[in-house]
Short mmCIF file of C-alpha atoms in Angstrom, two decimals:
data_model
loop_
_atom_site.label_atom_id
_atom_site.label_comp_id
_atom_site.label_asym_id
_atom_site.label_seq_id
_atom_site.Cartn_x
_atom_site.Cartn_y
_atom_site.Cartn_z
CA UNK E 1 -105.76 69.24 18.45
CA UNK E 2 -103.16 66.60 19.22
CA UNK E 3 -103.09 67.40 22.94
CA UNK E 4 -104.47 69.75 25.57
CA UNK E 5 -104.19 73.52 25.12
CA UNK E 6 -101.09 75.08 26.75
CA UNK E 7 -101.36 76.26 30.32
CA UNK E 8 -101.13 80.07 30.60
CA UNK E 9 -98.29 79.57 33.11
CA UNK E 10 -96.15 77.60 30.69
CA UNK E 11 -92.84 79.18 29.76
CA UNK E 12 -91.32 77.59 26.69
CA UNK E 13 -87.55 77.42 26.55
CA UNK E 14 -85.65 77.37 23.23
CA UNK E 15 -82.27 75.77 22.81
CA UNK E 16 -80.83 76.60 19.39
CA UNK E 17 -77.74 75.16 17.78
CA UNK E 18 -76.33 78.65 17.43
CA UNK E 19 -76.78 79.76 21.03
CA UNK E 20 -76.51 76.43 22.80
CA UNK E 21 -74.17 74.48 20.57
CA UNK E 22 -72.31 73.11 23.59
CA UNK E 23 -75.44 71.26 24.69
CA UNK E 24 -75.65 69.53 21.32
CA UNK E 25 -71.93 68.79 21.57
CA UNK E 26 -72.51 67.02 24.89
CA UNK E 27 -75.20 64.85 23.29
CA UNK E 28 -72.82 64.04 20.44
CA UNK E 29 -70.20 63.10 22.99
CA UNK E 30 -72.65 60.69 24.67
CA UNK E 31 -73.34 59.19 21.24
CA UNK E 32 -69.64 58.69 20.50
CA UNK E 33 -68.87 57.19 23.94
CA UNK E 34 -71.72 54.74 23.99
CA UNK E 35 -71.20 53.98 20.31
CA UNK E 36 -67.59 53.14 21.11
CA UNK E 37 -68.69 50.76 23.85
CA UNK E 38 -71.08 49.11 21.38
CA UNK E 39 -68.11 48.25 19.18
CA UNK E 40 -66.42 46.13 21.84
CA UNK E 41 -66.95 42.65 20.43
CA UNK E 42 -66.26 40.89 23.71
CA UNK E 43 -69.47 42.24 25.19
CA UNK E 44 -72.71 40.26 24.82
CA UNK E 45 -74.65 41.44 21.74
CA UNK E 46 -77.57 42.47 23.91
CA UNK E 47 -75.37 44.92 25.85
CA UNK E 48 -73.71 46.18 22.68
CA UNK E 49 -77.17 46.89 21.26
CA UNK E 50 -78.24 48.67 24.44
CA UNK E 51 -75.13 50.83 24.42
CA UNK E 52 -75.69 51.74 20.77
CA UNK E 53 -79.31 52.66 21.50
CA UNK E 54 -78.42 54.87 24.49
CA UNK E 55 -75.99 56.81 22.33
CA UNK E 56 -78.42 57.18 19.48
CA UNK E 57 -81.29 58.29 21.75
CA UNK E 58 -79.00 60.97 23.25
CA UNK E 59 -78.07 62.20 19.78
CA UNK E 60 -81.49 62.05 18.14
CA UNK E 61 -83.25 63.86 21.01
CA UNK E 62 -80.48 66.47 21.45
CA UNK E 63 -80.27 68.66 23.41
CA UNK E 64 -82.44 66.73 25.85
CA UNK E 65 -79.62 64.92 27.65
CA UNK E 66 -77.87 68.25 28.25
CA UNK E 67 -80.93 70.07 29.60
CA UNK E 68 -82.23 67.37 31.90
CA UNK E 69 -81.53 69.25 35.13
CA UNK E 70 -82.67 72.68 33.87
CA UNK E 71 -85.90 72.24 31.90
CA UNK E 72 -88.94 69.99 31.79
CA UNK E 73 -89.09 67.82 28.66
CA UNK E 74 -92.38 68.61 26.93
CA UNK E 75 -95.22 70.91 27.90
CA UNK E 76 -95.45 71.86 31.56
CA UNK E 77 -97.59 72.24 33.51
CA UNK E 78 -100.25 69.90 32.18
CA UNK E 79 -102.93 68.17 34.23
CA UNK E 80 -101.31 64.75 33.90
CA UNK E 81 -97.70 65.80 34.40
CA UNK E 82 -98.51 68.13 37.24
CA UNK E 83 -100.63 65.47 38.90
CA UNK E 84 -97.81 62.89 38.65
CA UNK E 85 -95.30 65.27 40.16
CA UNK E 86 -97.58 66.50 42.92
CA UNK E 87 -98.75 63.02 43.97
CA UNK E 88 -95.16 61.80 43.90
CA UNK E 89 -94.17 64.59 46.25
CA UNK E 90 -97.21 63.74 48.37
CA UNK E 91 -95.78 60.21 48.81
CA UNK E 92 -98.71 58.20 47.48
CA UNK E 93 -96.36 55.53 46.14
CA UNK E 94 -95.00 54.96 49.64
CA UNK E 95 -98.47 54.61 51.14
CA UNK E 96 -99.66 52.17 48.48
CA UNK E 97 -96.68 49.89 48.81
CA UNK E 98 -95.98 50.15 52.55
CA UNK E 99 -99.55 50.50 53.87
CA UNK E 100 -101.87 48.83 51.30
CA UNK E 101 -104.67 48.26 53.78
CA UNK E 102 -104.80 51.95 54.67
CA UNK E 103 -104.49 52.92 51.00
CA UNK E 104 -108.06 51.72 50.33
CA UNK E 105 -109.36 54.84 52.12
CA UNK E 106 -106.64 57.14 50.75
CA UNK E 107 -108.14 59.38 48.03
CA UNK E 108 -104.75 59.85 46.34
CA UNK E 109 -104.18 56.07 46.24
CA UNK E 110 -107.69 55.53 44.90
CA UNK E 111 -107.11 58.05 42.16
CA UNK E 112 -103.64 56.82 41.10
CA UNK E 113 -104.33 53.13 41.60
CA UNK E 114 -102.03 50.27 42.54
CA UNK E 115 -99.65 50.92 39.64
CA UNK E 116 -97.18 53.24 41.33
CA UNK E 117 -94.02 51.59 40.05
CA UNK E 118 -93.23 54.57 37.88
CA UNK E 119 -93.21 56.76 40.97
CA UNK E 120 -90.77 54.43 42.66
CA UNK E 121 -88.56 54.68 39.57
CA UNK E 122 -88.86 58.44 39.89
CA UNK E 123 -87.78 58.09 43.53
CA UNK E 124 -84.67 56.18 42.37
CA UNK E 125 -83.65 58.97 40.04
CA UNK E 126 -84.63 61.50 42.71
CA UNK E 127 -81.78 60.26 44.86
CA UNK E 128 -79.43 62.45 42.80
CA UNK E 129 -81.76 64.75 40.83
CA UNK E 130 -84.51 67.23 41.53
CA UNK E 131 -88.01 65.73 41.20
CA UNK E 132 -88.73 67.29 37.79
CA UNK E 133 -85.33 66.16 36.55
CA UNK E 134 -86.07 62.67 37.87
CA UNK E 135 -89.09 62.57 35.60
CA UNK E 136 -86.86 63.72 32.73
CA UNK E 137 -84.44 60.88 33.47
CA UNK E 138 -87.32 58.43 33.46
CA UNK E 139 -88.38 59.78 30.05
CA UNK E 140 -84.93 59.06 28.67
CA UNK E 141 -84.98 55.62 30.33
CA UNK E 142 -88.32 54.83 28.72
CA UNK E 143 -87.10 55.79 25.26
CA UNK E 144 -84.04 53.57 25.54
CA UNK E 145 -85.95 50.67 27.08
CA UNK E 146 -88.71 50.79 24.49
CA UNK E 147 -86.26 50.66 21.56
CA UNK E 148 -84.05 47.99 23.14
CA UNK E 149 -86.91 45.73 24.21
CA UNK E 150 -88.62 45.91 20.80
CA UNK E 151 -85.26 45.09 19.18
CA UNK E 152 -84.86 42.04 21.43
CA UNK E 153 -88.35 40.97 20.40
CA UNK E 154 -87.51 41.33 16.70
CA UNK E 155 -84.23 39.50 17.17
CA UNK E 156 -85.94 36.59 18.96
CA UNK E 157 -88.28 36.25 15.96
CA UNK E 158 -85.44 35.88 13.52
CA UNK E 159 -84.19 39.31 12.49
CA UNK E 160 -80.45 39.94 12.43
CA UNK E 161 -79.08 42.29 15.04
CA UNK E 162 -78.92 45.16 12.57
CA UNK E 163 -82.44 44.49 11.30
CA UNK E 164 -83.70 44.14 14.86
CA UNK E 165 -82.31 47.54 15.78
CA UNK E 166 -84.05 49.08 12.77
CA UNK E 167 -87.35 47.29 13.48
CA UNK E 168 -87.33 48.17 17.17
CA UNK E 169 -86.69 51.86 16.64
CA UNK E 170 -90.19 52.84 15.41
CA UNK E 171 -91.72 51.24 18.50
CA UNK E 172 -89.54 52.89 21.12
CA UNK E 173 -88.98 56.17 19.24
CA UNK E 174 -92.35 56.59 17.52
CA UNK E 175 -94.71 59.52 17.57
CA UNK E 176 -96.98 57.75 20.03
CA UNK E 177 -94.22 57.76 22.64
CA UNK E 178 -93.24 61.41 22.18
CA UNK E 179 -96.87 62.51 22.23
CA UNK E 180 -97.20 60.95 25.66
CA UNK E 181 -93.91 62.43 26.85
CA UNK E 182 -95.08 65.84 25.73
CA UNK E 183 -98.39 66.00 27.60
CA UNK E 184 -99.32 62.93 29.58
CA UNK E 185 -98.26 60.81 32.54
CA UNK E 186 -94.74 59.37 32.41
CA UNK E 187 -95.90 55.76 32.70
CA UNK E 188 -97.76 56.07 29.41
CA UNK E 189 -94.41 56.25 27.61
CA UNK E 190 -93.03 53.08 29.25
CA UNK E 191 -93.83 50.85 26.28
CA UNK E 192 -90.67 48.85 26.82
CA UNK E 193 -92.25 46.74 29.55
CA UNK E 194 -94.84 45.56 27.04
CA UNK E 195 -92.13 44.49 24.59
CA UNK E 196 -90.09 42.80 27.32
CA UNK E 197 -93.10 40.70 28.37
CA UNK E 198 -93.67 39.69 24.74
CA UNK E 199 -89.98 38.74 24.40
CA UNK E 200 -89.96 36.66 27.60
CA UNK E 201 -93.26 34.96 26.70
CA UNK E 202 -91.89 34.04 23.26
CA UNK E 203 -88.83 32.47 24.82
CA UNK E 204 -90.97 30.64 27.39
CA UNK E 205 -93.20 29.27 24.64
CA UNK E 206 -90.26 28.10 22.57
CA UNK E 207 -87.86 26.85 25.23
CA UNK E 208 -90.05 26.06 28.19
CA UNK E 209 -88.38 25.71 31.56
CA UNK E 210 -89.17 27.31 34.87
CA UNK E 211 -86.73 30.18 34.38
CA UNK E 212 -88.41 31.66 31.28
CA UNK E 213 -91.90 31.09 32.60
CA UNK E 214 -90.94 32.80 35.88
CA UNK E 215 -89.28 35.66 33.94
CA UNK E 216 -92.43 36.26 31.87
CA UNK E 217 -94.61 36.14 34.99
CA UNK E 218 -92.33 38.54 36.84
CA UNK E 219 -92.40 40.94 33.89
CA UNK E 220 -96.20 40.81 33.93
CA UNK E 221 -96.08 41.94 37.56
CA UNK E 222 -93.62 44.71 36.71
CA UNK E 223 -95.77 45.85 33.80
CA UNK E 224 -98.84 46.01 36.01
CA UNK E 225 -96.90 47.83 38.71
CA UNK E 226 -95.65 50.39 36.19
CA UNK E 227 -98.91 50.84 34.27
CA UNK E 228 -102.18 48.91 34.50
CA UNK E 229 -102.72 49.54 30.80
CA UNK E 230 -99.76 47.34 29.93
CA UNK E 231 -101.10 44.49 32.08
CA UNK E 232 -104.44 44.76 30.28
CA UNK E 233 -102.76 44.65 26.88
CA UNK E 234 -100.57 41.72 27.90
CA UNK E 235 -103.53 39.81 29.36
CA UNK E 236 -105.52 40.26 26.19
CA UNK E 237 -102.48 39.34 24.17
CA UNK E 238 -101.72 36.10 26.02
CA UNK E 239 -105.38 35.07 25.70
CA UNK E 240 -105.34 35.70 21.93
CA UNK E 241 -102.05 33.88 21.32
CA UNK E 242 -103.07 30.96 23.52
CA UNK E 243 -106.37 30.68 21.64
CA UNK E 244 -104.45 30.66 18.34
CA UNK E 245 -102.29 27.73 19.39
CA UNK E 246 -105.27 25.95 20.96
CA UNK E 247 -107.09 25.98 17.68
CA UNK E 248 -104.10 24.86 15.59
CA UNK E 249 -102.45 22.40 17.95
CA UNK E 250 -104.59 21.66 21.05
CA UNK E 251 -102.16 19.04 22.34
CA UNK E 252 -98.92 20.82 21.53
CA UNK E 253 -96.20 21.62 24.02
CA UNK E 254 -96.32 25.32 23.06
CA UNK E 255 -99.91 25.58 24.21
CA UNK E 256 -99.05 24.05 27.61
CA UNK E 257 -96.20 26.50 28.04
CA UNK E 258 -98.40 29.48 27.17
CA UNK E 259 -100.99 28.28 29.67
CA UNK E 260 -98.27 28.14 32.33
CA UNK E 261 -97.15 31.65 31.45
CA UNK E 262 -100.75 32.85 31.74
CA UNK E 263 -101.24 31.19 35.11
CA UNK E 264 -97.91 32.42 36.34
CA UNK E 265 -98.78 35.95 35.28
CA UNK E 266 -102.07 35.79 37.11
CA UNK E 267 -100.36 34.53 40.24
CA UNK E 268 -97.58 37.12 40.10
CA UNK E 269 -99.97 40.07 39.66
CA UNK E 270 -102.70 38.80 42.00
CA UNK E 271 -101.67 41.06 44.96
CA UNK E 272 -101.86 44.13 42.71
CA UNK E 273 -105.16 42.97 41.19
CA UNK E 274 -106.72 42.49 44.61
CA UNK E 275 -105.47 45.89 45.80
CA UNK E 276 -106.75 47.59 42.64
CA UNK E 277 -110.19 46.00 42.99
CA UNK E 278 -110.28 47.11 46.61
CA UNK E 279 -109.36 50.67 45.56
CA UNK E 280 -112.21 50.68 43.06
CA UNK E 281 -114.62 49.69 45.84
CA UNK E 282 -113.59 52.45 48.19
CA UNK E 283 -115.83 55.05 49.87
CA UNK E 284 -115.87 57.69 47.11
CA UNK E 285 -116.85 57.36 43.50
CA UNK E 286 -114.16 57.59 40.84
CA UNK E 287 -116.58 58.36 38.07
CA UNK E 288 -119.59 57.06 36.23
CA UNK E 289 -118.98 54.13 33.84
CA UNK E 290 -121.21 55.65 31.16
CA UNK E 291 -119.33 58.94 31.28
CA UNK E 292 -116.04 57.11 30.98
CA UNK E 293 -117.41 55.37 27.91
CA UNK E 294 -118.67 58.48 26.15
CA UNK E 295 -116.28 61.18 27.29
CA UNK E 296 -113.00 59.22 27.39
CA UNK E 297 -112.96 55.76 25.80
CA UNK E 298 -114.84 56.91 22.71
CA UNK E 299 -112.36 59.75 22.14
CA UNK E 300 -108.98 58.23 22.95
CA UNK E 301 -109.11 55.27 20.62
CA UNK E 302 -108.01 54.17 17.16
CA UNK E 303 -110.13 55.35 14.24
CA UNK E 304 -110.48 53.31 11.05
CA UNK E 305 -111.86 56.35 9.19
CA UNK E 306 -110.19 58.71 9.18
CA UNK E 307 -107.18 56.45 9.96
CA UNK E 308 -105.91 57.85 13.24
CA UNK E 309 -104.13 56.53 16.32
CA UNK E 310 -105.59 58.70 19.05
CA UNK E 311 -105.52 61.76 16.76
CA UNK E 312 -102.11 60.86 15.27
CA UNK E 313 -101.98 60.26 11.54
CA UNK E 314 -101.22 56.61 10.88
CA UNK E 315 -99.10 57.64 7.92
CA UNK E 316 -96.65 59.21 10.36
CA UNK E 317 -97.33 57.20 13.51
CA UNK E 318 -96.52 53.86 11.85
CA UNK E 319 -93.42 52.76 9.92
CA UNK E 320 -94.20 52.00 6.28
CA UNK E 321 -91.32 49.43 5.95
CA UNK E 322 -92.65 47.62 9.04
CA UNK E 323 -96.16 47.49 7.55
CA UNK E 324 -94.92 46.25 4.15
CA UNK E 325 -92.70 43.56 5.68
CA UNK E 326 -95.48 42.48 8.05
CA UNK E 327 -97.92 42.18 5.16
CA UNK E 328 -95.44 40.09 3.20
CA UNK E 329 -94.90 37.74 6.15
CA UNK E 330 -98.64 37.46 6.83
CA UNK E 331 -99.13 36.27 3.26
CA UNK E 332 -95.98 34.28 2.48
CA UNK E 333 -95.53 32.62 5.90
CA UNK E 334 -99.08 32.44 7.17
CA UNK E 335 -98.82 28.66 7.57
CA UNK E 336 -96.23 28.99 10.32
CA UNK E 337 -97.73 28.82 13.84
CA UNK E 338 -95.91 31.92 15.09
CA UNK E 339 -97.02 33.96 12.09
CA UNK E 340 -100.65 32.94 12.59
CA UNK E 341 -100.38 33.69 16.32
CA UNK E 342 -99.12 37.20 15.57
CA UNK E 343 -101.93 37.77 13.08
CA UNK E 344 -104.44 36.67 15.70
CA UNK E 345 -102.77 38.90 18.28
CA UNK E 346 -102.89 41.94 16.00
CA UNK E 347 -106.53 41.35 15.08
CA UNK E 348 -107.70 40.87 18.68
CA UNK E 349 -105.87 43.92 20.02
CA UNK E 350 -106.96 46.06 17.05
CA UNK E 351 -110.59 45.23 17.87
CA UNK E 352 -110.09 46.41 21.47
CA UNK E 353 -108.14 49.51 20.40
CA UNK E 354 -111.12 50.78 18.42
CA UNK E 355 -113.00 51.44 21.65
CA UNK E 356 -116.79 51.51 21.80
CA UNK E 357 -117.29 52.01 18.05
CA UNK E 358 -115.90 50.26 14.97
CA UNK E 359 -117.09 53.17 12.87
CA UNK E 360 -119.34 56.09 13.83
CA UNK E 361 -122.70 54.60 14.72
CA UNK E 362 -121.41 51.01 14.62
CA UNK E 363 -120.93 49.55 18.15
CA UNK E 364 -117.86 47.39 18.77
CA UNK E 365 -119.07 44.00 20.17
CA UNK E 366 -115.58 42.91 21.19
CA UNK E 367 -115.03 46.02 23.30
CA UNK E 368 -118.45 45.79 24.96
CA UNK E 369 -117.92 42.09 25.68
CA UNK E 370 -114.62 42.82 27.44
CA UNK E 371 -116.25 45.68 29.29
CA UNK E 372 -119.01 43.37 30.52
CA UNK E 373 -116.77 40.50 31.58
CA UNK E 374 -113.51 42.05 32.88
CA UNK E 375 -113.77 43.72 36.33
CA UNK E 376 -112.72 47.34 36.19
CA UNK E 377 -112.43 47.37 32.37
CA UNK E 378 -114.77 50.37 32.26
CA UNK E 379 -111.99 52.46 33.82
CA UNK E 380 -109.86 52.16 30.69
CA UNK E 381 -109.93 55.76 29.48
CA UNK E 382 -107.63 55.15 26.52
CA UNK E 383 -108.45 52.04 24.47
CA UNK E 384 -105.77 53.20 22.05
CA UNK E 385 -103.18 51.59 24.30
CA UNK E 386 -104.15 48.21 22.85
CA UNK E 387 -102.73 49.43 19.56
CA UNK E 388 -99.26 49.35 21.16
CA UNK E 389 -99.66 45.58 21.08
CA UNK E 390 -100.82 45.71 17.45
CA UNK E 391 -97.70 47.63 16.53
CA UNK E 392 -95.54 45.15 18.41
CA UNK E 393 -97.23 42.27 16.52
CA UNK E 394 -96.56 44.03 13.22
CA UNK E 395 -92.89 44.43 14.17
CA UNK E 396 -92.84 40.70 15.01
CA UNK E 397 -94.25 39.84 11.59
CA UNK E 398 -91.69 42.14 9.98
CA UNK E 399 -88.95 40.31 11.86
CA UNK E 400 -90.22 36.98 10.54
CA UNK E 401 -90.02 38.46 7.02
CA UNK E 402 -86.38 39.34 7.68
CA UNK E 403 -85.35 35.84 8.67
CA UNK E 404 -82.22 34.76 6.84
CA UNK E 405 -81.61 38.27 5.52
CA UNK E 406 -79.13 40.69 7.01
CA UNK E 407 -79.82 44.39 6.81
CA UNK E 408 -76.99 46.57 5.50
CA UNK E 409 -75.79 49.09 8.07
CA UNK E 410 -76.19 51.98 5.64
CA UNK E 411 -79.95 51.65 6.16
CA UNK E 412 -79.61 53.14 9.65
CA UNK E 413 -78.60 56.65 8.50
CA UNK E 414 -81.56 56.56 6.12
CA UNK E 415 -83.85 55.66 8.99
CA UNK E 416 -82.36 58.40 11.17
CA UNK E 417 -82.98 61.03 8.50
CA UNK E 418 -86.53 59.72 8.00
CA UNK E 419 -87.08 59.86 11.78
CA UNK E 420 -85.91 63.46 11.88
CA UNK E 421 -88.32 64.39 9.09
CA UNK E 422 -91.30 62.42 10.33
CA UNK E 423 -91.05 62.62 14.13
CA UNK E 424 -88.96 65.69 15.09
CA UNK E 425 -90.86 67.95 12.75
CA UNK E 426 -94.27 66.82 13.99
CA UNK E 427 -96.23 69.15 16.29
CA UNK E 428 -96.41 66.52 19.05
CA UNK E 429 -92.63 66.31 19.41
CA UNK E 430 -91.73 67.73 22.83
CA UNK E 431 -90.04 71.03 23.37
CA UNK E 432 -88.77 72.33 26.68
CA UNK E 433 -90.56 74.16 29.48
CA UNK E 434 -89.36 76.00 32.53
CA UNK E 435 -90.06 74.17 35.81
CA UNK E 436 -92.49 76.01 38.03
CA UNK E 437 -93.27 75.46 41.67
CA UNK E 438 -96.64 73.90 42.42
CA UNK E 439 -98.52 72.71 45.48
CA UNK E 440 -101.27 70.17 45.87
CA UNK E 441 -104.41 72.03 46.91
CA UNK E 442 -105.68 70.91 50.33
CA UNK E 443 -109.19 70.36 48.97
CA UNK E 444 -108.13 68.58 45.75
CA UNK E 445 -110.00 65.39 46.67
CA UNK E 446 -113.32 67.24 46.89
CA UNK E 447 -112.88 68.35 43.28
CA UNK E 448 -111.46 65.15 41.81
CA UNK E 449 -113.44 62.45 43.60
CA UNK E 450 -116.82 64.05 43.10
CA UNK E 451 -119.26 63.39 40.26
CA UNK E 452 -117.73 66.03 37.96
CA UNK E 453 -114.22 64.53 38.16
CA UNK E 454 -112.49 67.86 37.77
CA UNK E 455 -108.68 67.74 37.54
CA UNK E 456 -106.51 68.62 40.56
CA UNK E 457 -106.46 72.32 41.33
CA UNK E 458 -103.02 73.81 41.85
CA UNK E 459 -102.60 77.40 42.98
#
């Protein structure tokens, strides 16, 4: 199975073109309006690209934009999505941010962790929407941000604006994102923060200056606040890239800038790191490290054989043009420092994404080394998140392959059709569910924080 079995309470809603054509028409209208804004040449190209992406996301995911206030996007209730909604309504994000010292003894804070930024983003949308609709709005936000940020990353590495839009689309609109939107916590779909950090770090390494170094450091904090997984991926990534430049040019200015980005990132995220470590040392256990290893990390990882990304077929989860372009760049331009750094980045993160085993019965020494050295690393239940960084590195290599070559605009309709066939027809693509009222059980902590780590019980 690609995800958890459906909850018996789930009520699936169908919106067909015949019965709900007006909803699809609204999404088309969004596409035309934002597409028109994208054609205004006086706007900065970054904003034109963002406007184009917003319109395309509204159209490609139709009728999502027109059902946002009526239905939950994806399966509902699920353990992760129900938990996010219930703990948001419980106000755990307010207690973590406003009373961090008291949060150490708060079972909800200890379960969720210091990364409650996604709940604050939910609160922002909740100013005008119902809570479930606020999560829907955040899902749309994450799709747009992921595509846009990956396109900025590709553009910074040399792709034209058209090519960058095409290369960024598989990252922000890939199966891995929609799988998470369908079943899991909303912050898992926020891959855009990972791409934004990579983009800012690249600019800091190339240009230097306090502004870019500060921007990269600030984005590391935001990534950690939104999702600890992204901070772990970014930390591993900056170590790998810094090591690559240290081996090739130990006295180069790029290495010094990368070291400054790394130090700035550590400094920026240090309050969150200290709070998270304190939460892990609280009065109740959050689980046994060996059980996490066997029951979670070993299952939610990348498999070399059969080739799967957390149960998703790599043939549909990855873009074939991106892989081919990346392979060409890795061979034809391997002498360039940035190419070699991206190869190193992809290799290091791939090793971590495999989890405890390289192949069945073959332990992964890289993963076990990280688990032994990095505090709290054992709590990573989904090593497959490191593959997000691998995919981003492949997109970067593909962008290098596109340097000096503009992509014809007629390629975009071909990509859109391919996306409809590959992603929208896949079983993990989200449908719509009716919102149902839930309450956090008064004794939930006794079930969750005990040795069995049962999920929250909701009546």
